[in-house]
Amino acid sequence: MLTRAAGLFVLVLLGAIIVSLFIGGLPAFRHFGLGFIFETDWDPVQENYGALVPVYGTLITSVIALLVAVPLAFGCAFFLTELAPNWLRAPLGTAIELLAAVPSIIYGMWGFFIIVPLMGNYVQPFLIDNLGDLPGIGFLFQGPAFGTGIFTSAFILAVMILPFIAATMRDVFLTVPPMFKESAYGLGCTTWEVVRSIVLPYTRASVIGGIMLGLGRALGETMAVTFVIGNTNRISTSLFGPGNTIASIVALEFPEAPGGSLKLSSLLALGFLLFVISFIVLAISRMLLGTKGQK
Amino acid sequence: MSTTTTASLPIQKSHKIAESLSKRRARVNLIAKSLCFLATGIAVVLLLAILGTLLYLGGSGIHWSVFTNITKPPGSGGGLLNAIVGSLIQTVLGVLIGTPVGLLVGTFLAEYARTSWLGNVVRFVSDVLLSAPSILIGLFIYQLLVAPFGGFSGVAGVAALAVIVIPIVVRTTEDMLTLIPTALREAAVALGAPKWKAIVLICYRAALNGIATGVLLAIARVAGETAPLLFTSLGNLNWSTALNEPMSSLPVTIYQYAGSPFEDWVQLAWVGALLITFGVLFINILARVVLRQRG
């Protein structure tokens, strides 16, 4: 049957993506062994490549982005489902969904030309002056204020995934049966107490699933990050230091990697690692969100 | 025992406790509400900031030459004609190839394999593909179509976009088909129609607007994709509509121009960003209108 064949085709497609990335990365995995993952060097002259810096950059930018985006997204979803007057809900919801539809290269450009100068001239010097000398966390806020770097990338990523998470959260908040909420209001609960004790526990799994979906998006984001991360293969303790992510190093180094070279293979191996990381995150998110067809 | 202790307290004191408690709850509620209001405000301001920047910096560069000239060396008044045409060709072909496959898979999931083992696996894999990093799809097509055939080509770009289109169409097709009442199918089968006829003549017709929405969303998504095109159709600064040669596209041209040190190229990049963002937003709004017409 045709439809069955098409269904199987999708399975084959995913399998082919995994296999092709793995085969492409095989020479690098063979040459460097497991050390590939823990090697911090990325040296085209010595032909020595390692994945630790891009993997670290990918994880740290995505996690910081989540820390910024999740509270904001929760606020938006809360506002849209409980607080906003009815006439405002539809247009505001649409506006947030449209923000999610803007292509990522636009976020990259906007970040590069607008946010980077703002960060470099105002935000980062301010933070360095005021937080740089604090014991314990001061090391996070030291160094020169380039404007680009891990912190700015995380900020752009946060702006990018905010509407995704907000839209998902709003949708799951709307699934809470009105009777639950009305009962709580009837007992004299405030709006905040209803959300905290009724809405959140009822939707916990889906909310986490939505957050994971945003995380998956942040992990693999290429264009928005490549513009602003500074593209230096170094792990710096300061949040303002430049760095690299898997996607940004692949996008930048790919044109300089001739076919069949060890460099190309290392880039494909990085792609394979990114696939594994995002597959795990997406699988968890799908499990928590529940597959739609079964509802 | 709490009842007795409360009762044994002097009445004034228990009043005071209740009063301060309710004040505290009201205060927490107010703080939570204000923060949510603030969060929504921030999201809206960000959307307006992005659109405003695009209009301000891109709008000032809009000129007929953008649509009539092809990309030229800096300082010689080039336009974006080849990029616009290349983007149109690749987007249209990618959607034309991806849509039938996605339609079949969606039909398979909704009509044939609802909760079967295979159906669940296909649904899961399609959802993973839906949010898989697009740069990896670019690497996959590079391995499949560029490396073996010795060159970047428009065909490879089309293939990469088609792979991105498939899961989007699958998701909406399945969602829309499951919304069709079973009674419609039963009526068709009772009249002696074979299953395929019931699906094609009854279900597709009833779900037409929903499916069209999915296709529109897919167009909007791939029109702004940059990362997968970097490794497949590469971009081309000359006029070329040949599918077996590198092909220009709007997002890749924006990427190249925005990172260049030439003022007129950066200006053109802003114009391109303006065109693509408003094109994508327009298609998104169109999709919503189409969906609402279902009746």
XYZ file of C-alpha atoms in Angstrom:
590
model
C 0.000 0.000 0.000
C 1.170 3.444 -0.939
C 0.525 5.128 2.398
C 2.277 2.337 4.268
C 5.260 2.695 1.966
C 5.303 6.429 2.677
C 5.200 5.712 6.408
C 8.132 3.360 6.083
C 9.904 5.970 3.960
C 9.901 8.356 6.922
C 11.500 5.680 9.087
C 14.118 5.060 6.414
C 14.727 8.803 6.159
C 15.565 9.174 9.845
C 17.678 6.038 9.714
C 19.509 7.340 6.653
C 20.268 10.657 8.366
C 21.791 8.873 11.365
C 23.737 6.398 9.246
C 25.055 8.983 6.798
C 26.284 11.256 9.590
C 27.863 8.305 11.360
C 29.583 7.001 8.233
C 30.803 10.504 7.448
C 32.167 10.889 10.961
C 33.657 7.399 11.122
C 37.198 8.346 9.996
C 37.324 10.974 12.762
C 35.995 8.557 15.384
C 38.531 5.943 14.208
C 41.409 8.393 14.193
C 40.773 10.020 17.550
C 38.815 7.298 19.338
C 36.719 8.271 22.353
C 39.196 11.074 23.026
C 37.434 13.043 20.282
C 34.710 13.967 22.738
C 37.119 15.170 25.441
C 39.678 16.908 23.250
C 39.649 20.702 23.430
C 41.852 21.358 20.412
C 40.551 22.396 17.008
C 43.729 22.806 15.045
C 43.578 22.555 11.248
C 47.353 22.911 10.968
C 48.196 19.961 13.211
C 45.103 18.065 12.021
C 44.005 17.647 15.595
C 40.282 17.989 16.202
C 38.184 17.629 19.336
C 34.548 18.114 20.218
C 34.648 19.314 23.806
C 34.539 23.075 23.184
C 31.613 23.060 20.709
C 29.687 20.549 22.820
C 30.263 22.703 25.920
C 29.248 25.845 24.033
C 26.114 24.179 22.695
C 25.012 23.027 26.133
C 25.888 26.182 28.064
C 24.215 28.598 25.623
C 21.081 26.448 25.477
C 20.840 26.097 29.252
C 21.294 29.833 29.879
C 18.749 30.527 27.140
C 16.280 28.260 28.922
C 16.916 29.975 32.262
C 15.985 33.302 30.661
C 13.190 32.116 28.393
C 11.232 29.775 30.670
C 10.154 32.328 33.303
C 9.247 34.829 30.581
C 7.339 32.190 28.614
C 5.510 31.098 31.749
C 4.562 34.692 32.414
C 3.231 35.104 28.884
C 1.231 31.883 29.060
C -0.158 32.814 32.489
C -1.112 36.256 31.228
C -2.708 34.896 28.062
C -4.794 32.241 29.786
C -5.794 33.905 33.065
C -5.231 37.636 33.134
C -5.666 39.149 29.689
C -9.092 40.531 28.835
C -10.851 38.439 26.203
C -10.454 40.922 23.377
C -6.692 40.919 23.878
C -6.119 37.154 24.017
C -6.428 36.280 20.332
C -4.287 39.110 18.931
C -1.592 38.709 21.600
C -1.523 34.934 21.110
C -1.189 35.415 17.366
C 1.576 37.965 17.845
C 3.568 35.529 19.962
C 3.048 32.738 17.433
C 4.213 35.066 14.667
C 7.348 35.818 16.664
C 7.973 32.059 16.514
C 7.649 32.082 12.723
C 10.360 34.679 12.071
C 13.273 32.888 10.343
C 16.280 32.342 12.573
C 18.663 34.255 10.311
C 16.655 37.388 11.094
C 17.302 36.845 14.799
C 20.985 36.433 13.963
C 21.133 39.681 11.992
C 19.128 41.573 14.574
C 21.421 40.222 17.277
C 24.569 41.104 15.353
C 23.646 44.666 14.421
C 21.427 45.738 17.332
C 22.047 43.577 20.400
C 25.818 43.174 20.138
C 26.548 46.933 20.300
C 24.046 47.305 23.156
C 25.684 44.461 25.066
C 29.222 45.653 24.352
C 28.634 49.307 25.219
C 26.146 49.180 28.058
C 25.048 45.838 29.503
C 28.347 44.007 29.780
C 30.454 46.897 31.196
C 27.695 47.492 33.739
C 27.638 43.836 34.807
C 31.438 43.610 34.854
C 31.691 46.716 37.059
C 28.985 45.659 39.462
C 29.223 41.879 39.630
C 32.775 41.173 38.484
C 34.294 41.509 41.953
C 31.728 39.477 43.869
C 33.248 36.448 45.531
C 31.883 33.146 44.218
C 30.160 34.258 41.063
C 32.411 37.160 40.070
C 34.455 35.059 37.639
C 31.363 34.714 35.448
C 31.340 38.436 34.789
C 34.946 39.282 34.051
C 37.015 40.005 31.000
C 36.677 42.496 28.173
C 33.207 43.408 26.905
C 33.258 42.378 23.249
C 29.501 42.383 22.911
C 29.655 38.992 21.203
C 30.106 35.729 23.082
C 28.299 33.072 25.068
C 26.071 35.501 26.963
C 24.817 37.312 23.876
C 24.206 34.039 22.024
C 22.216 32.728 24.945
C 20.183 35.938 24.977
C 19.353 35.687 21.253
C 18.476 32.009 21.681
C 16.216 32.929 24.588
C 14.378 35.492 22.465
C 14.023 32.844 19.762
C 12.653 30.006 21.877
C 10.511 32.221 24.115
C 7.521 32.243 21.724
C 7.786 28.469 21.149
C 7.656 27.665 24.823
C 5.018 30.321 25.512
C 2.742 28.981 22.756
C 3.101 25.380 23.961
C 2.491 26.383 27.575
C -0.591 28.380 26.636
C -2.000 25.409 24.715
C -1.509 23.008 27.617
C -2.825 25.518 30.175
C -6.007 25.662 28.120
C -6.489 21.904 28.534
C -7.144 22.255 32.267
C -10.863 21.579 32.818
C -12.552 24.864 33.829
C -14.339 23.080 36.661
C -11.036 22.468 38.486
C -10.152 26.133 38.325
C -13.644 27.279 39.241
C -13.664 25.014 42.291
C -10.405 26.529 43.472
C -11.650 30.062 42.885
C -14.810 29.081 44.760
C -12.659 28.155 47.756
C -11.244 31.668 47.722
C -7.937 31.030 45.972
C -6.164 33.939 44.326
C -5.304 33.740 40.617
C -1.697 32.950 41.435
C -2.700 30.158 43.831
C -4.964 28.633 41.176
C -2.130 28.602 38.672
C 0.395 27.258 41.153
C -1.713 24.595 42.816
C -4.175 23.586 40.074
C -2.924 24.494 36.594
C 0.773 23.689 37.037
C 0.387 20.286 38.733
C -2.258 19.278 36.175
C -0.050 20.196 33.217
C 3.381 19.463 34.687
C 4.431 16.759 32.209
C 3.333 18.756 29.164
C 4.975 21.943 30.442
C 8.294 20.137 30.849
C 7.777 18.573 27.421
C 7.286 22.027 25.925
C 10.440 23.284 27.622
C 12.390 20.333 26.243
C 11.042 21.146 22.790
C 12.442 24.657 23.171
C 15.731 23.195 24.381
C 15.877 20.963 21.298
C 15.392 24.013 19.148
C 18.122 25.964 20.957
C 20.634 23.104 20.726
C 20.494 22.886 16.956
C 20.127 26.561 16.153
C 22.703 27.647 13.613
C 22.211 31.042 12.040
C 21.194 33.029 15.110
C 24.235 31.793 17.035
C 26.855 31.916 14.280
C 26.432 35.684 13.987
C 27.022 36.524 17.623
C 29.014 33.865 19.474
C 32.447 35.121 18.504
C 33.592 31.790 17.042
C 36.656 31.043 19.107
C 37.502 27.514 20.044
C 38.113 28.083 23.712
C 36.300 27.387 26.938
C 36.302 30.576 28.971
C 35.004 30.848 32.494
C 33.493 34.263 31.854
C 30.015 34.370 30.359
C 31.174 37.206 28.122
C 33.959 35.184 26.547
C 33.653 34.056 22.944
C 32.942 30.435 22.191
C 31.566 27.991 19.696
C 28.620 25.681 19.290
C 28.407 22.535 17.206
C 26.098 24.169 14.704
C 28.153 27.357 14.421
C 31.486 25.585 13.938
C 29.951 23.324 11.280
C 28.451 26.288 9.422
C 31.696 28.277 9.547
C 34.339 25.621 8.990
C 32.457 23.593 6.399
C 33.409 25.760 3.397
C 37.072 25.325 4.348
C 36.889 21.550 4.664
C 37.791 19.785 1.406
C 35.952 16.565 0.577
C 37.447 13.458 2.149
C 39.608 15.385 4.627
C 39.871 14.564 8.299
C 38.424 18.000 9.045
C 35.250 17.274 7.065
C 34.927 13.952 8.837
C 35.346 15.660 12.217
C 32.612 18.142 11.312
C 30.292 15.289 10.334
C 31.185 13.536 13.582
C 30.173 16.729 15.402
C 26.909 16.628 13.471
C 26.397 13.066 14.635
C 26.964 14.104 18.260
C 24.480 16.962 17.854
C 21.979 14.525 16.433
C 22.382 12.185 19.384
C 22.000 15.039 21.891
C 18.941 16.528 20.250
C 17.393 13.116 19.605
C 17.512 12.353 23.329
C 16.025 15.746 24.227
C 13.291 15.497 21.583
C 12.441 11.916 22.532
C 11.966 12.941 26.174
C 9.863 15.920 25.129
C 7.635 13.768 22.894
C 7.112 11.250 25.650
C 6.113 13.964 28.108
C 3.896 15.831 25.668
C 2.165 12.594 24.685
C 1.738 11.692 21.051
C -1.101 13.639 19.575
C -2.807 10.817 17.676
C -3.525 8.859 20.826
C -5.443 11.505 22.703
C -5.861 19.714 67.825
C -5.491 22.844 65.780
C -9.139 23.763 66.245
C -8.791 23.944 69.994
C -5.590 25.972 69.822
C -7.159 28.440 67.415
C -10.202 28.706 69.605
C -8.109 29.247 72.693
C -6.305 32.174 71.114
C -7.710 35.540 71.916
C -10.142 36.459 69.143
C -8.311 39.652 68.275
C -5.045 37.798 67.722
C -6.546 35.180 65.394
C -8.176 38.000 63.458
C -4.824 39.622 63.073
C -3.233 36.386 61.841
C -5.997 35.858 59.306
C -5.748 39.424 58.163
C -2.004 39.400 57.687
C -2.263 36.050 55.921
C -4.829 37.305 53.482
C -2.788 40.455 52.934
C 0.261 38.323 52.245
C -1.668 36.184 49.771
C -3.002 39.248 48.033
C 0.493 40.686 47.869
C 1.990 37.499 46.404
C -0.853 37.410 43.904
C -0.241 40.995 42.899
C 3.499 40.428 42.491
C 2.938 37.300 40.386
C 0.404 39.089 38.214
C 2.644 42.096 37.680
C 5.590 39.895 36.754
C 3.445 38.056 34.198
C 2.260 41.342 32.799
C 5.876 42.422 32.555
C 6.908 39.167 30.838
C 4.225 39.565 28.193
C 5.237 43.161 27.743
C 8.846 42.134 27.175
C 7.806 39.552 24.556
C 5.677 42.082 22.689
C 8.403 44.732 22.856
C 10.899 42.236 21.411
C 8.574 41.435 18.499
C 8.033 45.122 17.827
C 11.771 45.797 18.146
C 12.601 43.177 15.525
C 9.906 44.277 13.103
C 10.741 47.938 13.727
C 14.438 47.376 13.029
C 13.592 45.556 9.802
C 11.250 48.285 8.633
C 13.633 51.059 9.584
C 16.867 49.600 8.201
C 15.368 47.551 5.352
C 12.629 49.920 4.298
C 15.063 52.710 3.533
C 16.869 50.501 1.010
C 13.871 49.305 -0.972
C 14.251 50.387 -4.546
C 13.249 48.995 -7.929
C 16.822 47.956 -8.591
C 16.535 45.393 -5.786
C 14.023 43.470 -7.877
C 15.499 44.096 -11.323
C 19.246 43.691 -10.761
C 21.113 40.570 -9.812
C 23.779 40.497 -7.107
C 26.822 42.504 -8.146
C 30.197 43.367 -6.623
C 30.027 45.968 -3.858
C 29.568 49.543 -4.972
C 28.002 48.785 -8.367
C 24.329 48.925 -7.450
C 23.407 45.272 -7.384
C 20.020 43.843 -6.465
C 18.625 40.586 -5.199
C 16.825 39.296 -8.311
C 18.755 36.031 -8.623
C 18.414 35.373 -4.895
C 14.659 35.969 -4.967
C 14.173 33.760 -8.034
C 16.443 31.054 -6.607
C 14.530 31.078 -3.334
C 11.206 30.834 -5.175
C 12.380 27.931 -7.347
C 13.809 25.941 -4.448
C 10.896 26.628 -2.122
C 8.241 25.744 -4.713
C 9.991 22.565 -5.849
C 10.795 21.516 -2.293
C 7.162 21.950 -1.260
C 5.902 20.191 -4.415
C 8.075 17.162 -3.667
C 7.623 17.094 0.088
C 3.853 17.630 0.196
C 2.667 14.389 -1.500
C 4.938 12.307 0.711
C 3.790 14.132 3.820
C 0.175 13.780 2.737
C 0.554 10.019 2.304
C 2.260 9.595 5.656
C -0.375 11.723 7.377
C -3.111 9.641 5.755
C -1.360 6.455 6.811
C -1.235 7.647 10.427
C -4.808 8.932 10.572
C -6.664 6.361 8.490
C -4.746 3.103 8.472
C -2.334 2.821 11.373
C -4.003 4.871 14.092
C -2.656 3.198 17.194
C -0.828 0.244 15.715
C 2.784 -0.349 16.673
C 4.062 0.801 13.304
C 1.831 3.865 13.397
C 3.207 4.943 16.755
C 6.790 4.506 15.612
C 6.211 6.443 12.380
C 4.443 9.206 14.302
C 7.294 9.463 16.786
C 9.950 9.530 14.064
C 8.062 12.143 12.086
C 7.778 14.324 15.193
C 11.504 13.984 15.817
C 12.188 14.994 12.208
C 9.858 17.965 12.692
C 12.104 19.468 15.332
C 15.457 18.024 14.289
C 18.124 20.717 13.729
C 17.882 21.770 10.095
C 21.654 22.013 9.767
C 21.817 18.238 10.162
C 19.402 17.769 7.281
C 21.770 19.922 5.235
C 24.721 17.699 6.215
C 22.693 14.593 5.365
C 21.838 15.837 1.873
C 25.454 16.888 1.434
C 26.520 13.320 2.147
C 23.784 11.925 -0.089
C 23.659 14.241 -3.093
C 26.603 16.663 -3.036
C 29.678 14.645 -2.077
C 29.020 11.638 -4.366
C 28.090 13.738 -7.409
C 30.911 16.171 -6.983
C 29.219 19.509 -6.647
C 26.735 21.779 -4.935
C 23.470 22.008 -6.829
C 19.978 23.401 -6.767
C 18.696 19.822 -6.745
C 20.396 19.193 -3.413
C 18.873 22.388 -2.006
C 15.427 21.280 -3.169
C 15.933 17.850 -1.596
C 16.972 19.358 1.745
C 13.913 21.623 1.811
C 11.648 18.707 0.822
C 12.917 16.700 3.805
C 11.971 19.638 6.057
C 8.531 19.960 4.443
C 7.503 16.311 4.951
C 7.052 16.244 8.763
C 5.216 19.601 8.789
C 2.651 18.326 6.292
C 2.414 14.992 8.139
C 1.551 16.728 11.409
C -1.231 18.947 10.035
C -2.654 16.271 7.706
C -2.960 13.780 10.529
C -4.424 16.333 12.920
C -6.988 17.480 10.379
C -7.995 13.973 9.252
C -8.552 12.797 12.820
C -10.971 15.694 13.264
C -13.247 14.322 10.493
C -16.235 12.549 12.109
C -16.214 8.766 11.677
C -19.846 8.944 10.554
C -18.728 10.521 7.271
C -16.425 7.581 6.561
C -19.060 5.076 7.575
C -21.607 6.701 5.290
C -19.222 6.460 2.343
C -18.385 2.835 3.049
C -22.088 1.996 3.522
C -22.713 3.310 0.006
C -20.217 0.754 -1.235
C -17.204 3.012 -1.683
C -13.831 1.334 -1.201
C -11.715 2.796 1.572
C -9.375 4.735 -0.695
C -12.328 6.382 -2.360
C -13.825 7.342 0.985
C -10.514 8.917 1.975
C -9.836 10.757 -1.278
C -13.366 11.921 -2.053
C -14.748 12.458 1.457
C -11.991 12.971 3.998
C -9.592 14.993 1.853
C -12.416 17.233 0.740
C -13.595 17.815 4.293
C -10.068 18.453 5.549
C -8.971 20.504 2.550
C -8.562 23.812 4.361
C -6.632 22.225 7.169
C -4.272 20.489 4.784
C -3.814 23.723 2.832
C -2.873 25.401 6.118
C -0.175 22.803 6.647
C 1.245 23.390 3.187
C 1.265 27.159 3.730
C 3.068 26.751 7.057
C 5.583 24.499 5.341
C 6.206 27.152 2.680
C 6.700 29.779 5.371
C 9.127 27.550 7.238
C 11.371 26.548 4.340
C 11.384 30.004 2.734
C 13.496 31.242 5.642
C 15.752 28.207 6.034
C 19.428 29.048 5.715
C 21.523 26.371 7.384
C 20.517 23.421 5.173
C 21.130 25.440 1.992
C 24.707 26.342 2.982
C 25.853 22.795 2.280
C 23.536 21.952 -0.604
C 22.757 24.733 -3.058
C 25.601 26.878 -1.626
C 24.513 30.176 -3.174
C 25.483 31.745 -6.455
C 26.313 35.352 -7.197
C 25.533 34.958 -10.895
C 22.237 34.509 -12.655
C 21.483 30.806 -12.820
C 18.283 28.810 -12.891
C 19.980 25.515 -13.749
C 19.157 22.954 -11.091
C 22.443 21.088 -11.505
C 24.510 24.138 -10.575
C 24.861 26.040 -7.315
C 21.770 28.179 -6.862
C 21.334 31.474 -5.084
C 18.754 31.910 -2.351
C 17.574 34.856 -0.305
C 18.548 33.567 3.172
C 22.045 32.487 2.107
C 22.602 35.810 0.327
C 21.496 37.635 3.475
C 23.966 35.552 5.473
C 26.842 36.340 3.099
C 25.992 40.026 2.752
C 25.280 40.728 6.418
C 28.729 39.459 7.378
C 30.495 41.531 4.715
C 32.298 44.815 5.433
C 30.596 46.668 2.522
C 27.900 49.117 3.455
C 25.737 48.618 0.367
C 25.832 44.823 0.813
C 24.727 45.133 4.431
C 21.941 47.444 3.281
C 20.829 44.842 0.718
C 20.930 42.171 3.425
C 18.479 44.271 5.476
C 16.204 44.639 2.466
C 16.326 40.882 1.923
C 15.595 40.296 5.606
C 12.618 42.646 5.391
C 11.264 40.880 2.290
C 11.638 37.406 3.735
C 10.245 38.222 7.184
C 7.160 39.955 5.900
C 6.678 37.276 3.248
C 6.824 34.592 5.933
C 4.535 36.505 8.293
C 2.071 37.148 5.463
C 1.904 33.433 4.611
C 1.425 32.622 8.299
C -1.483 35.028 8.597
C -2.920 33.676 5.331
C -2.718 30.158 6.792
C -4.724 31.287 9.815
C -7.382 32.871 7.602
C -7.659 29.703 5.501
C -8.018 27.578 8.615
C -10.719 29.802 10.054
C -12.834 29.473 6.921
C -13.598 25.851 7.712
C -16.929 26.989 8.943
